[in-house]
């Protein structure tokens, strides 16, 4: 009856991981909020909107696109960025220029990485967390870790089920009941993952409920103006770009950056 021991291990892993995910999710939902700004507050700029929608990398993409449109940078479809005007208008742009280096040319991937990790972006994130619009780093990483644990438990259940079914010397008709018993913790883990996905999709993992309400309240950008294009990039990412060369440049940089 070794399979019973394996079944208990499977149940234990499934139960512990699912309970952890539920607790982390509940804690995030009922986290005390800071001094929140109203959803219609005009104080959020495009960088802040980009962070709420897509995190630090989205802020970096927004800066790159903005500088390209204003002819401060040239972004090639091959994934290289070239400085045209070395004067940045804000600290994020200055971080981009510093990341390119004194030669004035660099691959886009390390530029995105440096800009996303810059003090200016961290300060922006801290302000959004303090205002209750962004999810704290610890909460977000805790949720991601809990989801990974449930996925790992699901894989473990399948592995233990296969081991139990392949053990020699079992009686006839043994496979059916064993598969059924192991199916229960598997359903538990998969169901927990499905609920977590439904609860969080299509919401941003960076925005708190208040921040998500802000994103949902934004009007659809009007085509044609650079400001509206930047707003679309802030909310929807590089995929909102209609210029295939510019989109290829940034997507190439994203792939190169891992």
PDB file of N, CA and C in Angstrom, residues 15-31 139 142-143 146-147 150 192 196:
ATOM      1  N   UNK A  15      -2.770  20.681  -0.670  1.00  0.00           N
ATOM      2  CA  UNK A  15      -3.498  21.455   0.334  1.00  0.00           C
ATOM      3  C   UNK A  15      -2.675  22.640   0.829  1.00  0.00           C
ATOM      4  N   UNK A  16      -1.407  22.394   1.146  1.00  0.00           N
ATOM      5  CA  UNK A  16      -0.562  23.463   1.679  1.00  0.00           C
ATOM      6  C   UNK A  16      -0.383  24.581   0.655  1.00  0.00           C
ATOM      7  N   UNK A  17      -0.110  24.212  -0.605  1.00  0.00           N
ATOM      8  CA  UNK A  17       0.118  25.232  -1.626  1.00  0.00           C
ATOM      9  C   UNK A  17      -1.151  26.015  -1.933  1.00  0.00           C
ATOM     10  N   UNK A  18      -2.297  25.343  -1.974  1.00  0.00           N
ATOM     11  CA  UNK A  18      -3.548  26.041  -2.273  1.00  0.00           C
ATOM     12  C   UNK A  18      -3.957  26.961  -1.122  1.00  0.00           C
ATOM     13  N   UNK A  19      -3.775  26.495   0.104  1.00  0.00           N
ATOM     14  CA  UNK A  19      -4.093  27.352   1.251  1.00  0.00           C
ATOM     15  C   UNK A  19      -3.197  28.581   1.259  1.00  0.00           C
ATOM     16  N   UNK A  20      -1.926  28.380   0.939  1.00  0.00           N
ATOM     17  CA  UNK A  20      -1.000  29.518   0.889  1.00  0.00           C
ATOM     18  C   UNK A  20      -1.434  30.529  -0.165  1.00  0.00           C
ATOM     19  N   UNK A  21      -1.820  30.040  -1.356  1.00  0.00           N
ATOM     20  CA  UNK A  21      -2.254  30.950  -2.417  1.00  0.00           C
ATOM     21  C   UNK A  21      -3.514  31.709  -1.995  1.00  0.00           C
ATOM     22  N   UNK A  22      -4.438  31.021  -1.346  1.00  0.00           N
ATOM     23  CA  UNK A  22      -5.663  31.687  -0.884  1.00  0.00           C
ATOM     24  C   UNK A  22      -5.355  32.766   0.139  1.00  0.00           C
ATOM     25  N   UNK A  23      -4.449  32.463   1.069  1.00  0.00           N
ATOM     26  CA  UNK A  23      -4.101  33.441   2.097  1.00  0.00           C
ATOM     27  C   UNK A  23      -3.400  34.651   1.513  1.00  0.00           C
ATOM     28  N   UNK A  24      -2.470  34.406   0.574  1.00  0.00           N
ATOM     29  CA  UNK A  24      -1.757  35.523  -0.047  1.00  0.00           C
ATOM     30  C   UNK A  24      -2.718  36.387  -0.849  1.00  0.00           C
ATOM     31  N   UNK A  25      -3.620  35.744  -1.596  1.00  0.00           N
ATOM     32  CA  UNK A  25      -4.588  36.492  -2.396  1.00  0.00           C
ATOM     33  C   UNK A  25      -5.519  37.311  -1.503  1.00  0.00           C
ATOM     34  N   UNK A  26      -5.988  36.693  -0.413  1.00  0.00           N
ATOM     35  CA  UNK A  26      -6.879  37.407   0.510  1.00  0.00           C
ATOM     36  C   UNK A  26      -6.149  38.568   1.177  1.00  0.00           C
ATOM     37  N   UNK A  27      -4.884  38.356   1.527  1.00  0.00           N
ATOM     38  CA  UNK A  27      -4.115  39.430   2.146  1.00  0.00           C
ATOM     39  C   UNK A  27      -3.908  40.595   1.206  1.00  0.00           C
ATOM     40  N   UNK A  28      -3.678  40.296  -0.091  1.00  0.00           N
ATOM     41  CA  UNK A  28      -3.501  41.367  -1.064  1.00  0.00           C
ATOM     42  C   UNK A  28      -4.798  42.140  -1.272  1.00  0.00           C
ATOM     43  N   UNK A  29      -5.916  41.413  -1.279  1.00  0.00           N
ATOM     44  CA  UNK A  29      -7.210  42.071  -1.522  1.00  0.00           C
ATOM     45  C   UNK A  29      -7.614  42.965  -0.364  1.00  0.00           C
ATOM     46  N   UNK A  30      -7.228  42.604   0.868  1.00  0.00           N
ATOM     47  CA  UNK A  30      -7.637  43.373   2.040  1.00  0.00           C
ATOM     48  C   UNK A  30      -6.489  44.177   2.628  1.00  0.00           C
ATOM     49  N   UNK A  31      -5.437  44.412   1.819  1.00  0.00           N
ATOM     50  CA  UNK A  31      -4.295  45.192   2.284  1.00  0.00           C
ATOM     51  C   UNK A  31      -4.736  46.610   2.613  1.00  0.00           C
ATOM     52  N   UNK A 139       4.189  42.001  -1.880  1.00  0.00           N
ATOM     53  CA  UNK A 139       2.899  41.357  -2.126  1.00  0.00           C
ATOM     54  C   UNK A 139       2.881  40.698  -3.485  1.00  0.00           C
ATOM     55  N   UNK A 142       5.175  37.681  -3.531  1.00  0.00           N
ATOM     56  CA  UNK A 142       4.581  36.618  -2.732  1.00  0.00           C
ATOM     57  C   UNK A 142       3.489  35.886  -3.491  1.00  0.00           C
ATOM     58  N   UNK A 143       2.679  36.638  -4.227  1.00  0.00           N
ATOM     59  CA  UNK A 143       1.610  36.019  -5.022  1.00  0.00           C
ATOM     60  C   UNK A 143       2.199  35.173  -6.139  1.00  0.00           C
ATOM     61  N   UNK A 146       3.480  31.986  -4.655  1.00  0.00           N
ATOM     62  CA  UNK A 146       2.393  31.084  -4.281  1.00  0.00           C
ATOM     63  C   UNK A 146       1.818  30.378  -5.504  1.00  0.00           C
ATOM     64  N   UNK A 147       1.684  31.097  -6.605  1.00  0.00           N
ATOM     65  CA  UNK A 147       1.180  30.475  -7.839  1.00  0.00           C
ATOM     66  C   UNK A 147       2.155  29.415  -8.328  1.00  0.00           C
ATOM     67  N   UNK A 150       1.721  26.234  -6.311  1.00  0.00           N
ATOM     68  CA  UNK A 150       0.557  25.431  -6.688  1.00  0.00           C
ATOM     69  C   UNK A 150       0.833  24.680  -7.984  1.00  0.00           C
ATOM     70  N   UNK A 192      -7.693  25.722  -8.256  1.00  0.00           N
ATOM     71  CA  UNK A 192      -7.162  26.891  -7.555  1.00  0.00           C
ATOM     72  C   UNK A 192      -6.433  27.814  -8.528  1.00  0.00           C
ATOM     73  N   UNK A 196      -7.521  31.654  -9.554  1.00  0.00           N
ATOM     74  CA  UNK A 196      -6.551  32.754  -9.445  1.00  0.00           C
ATOM     75  C   UNK A 196      -6.406  33.481 -10.771  1.00  0.00           C
TER      76      UNK A 196
END
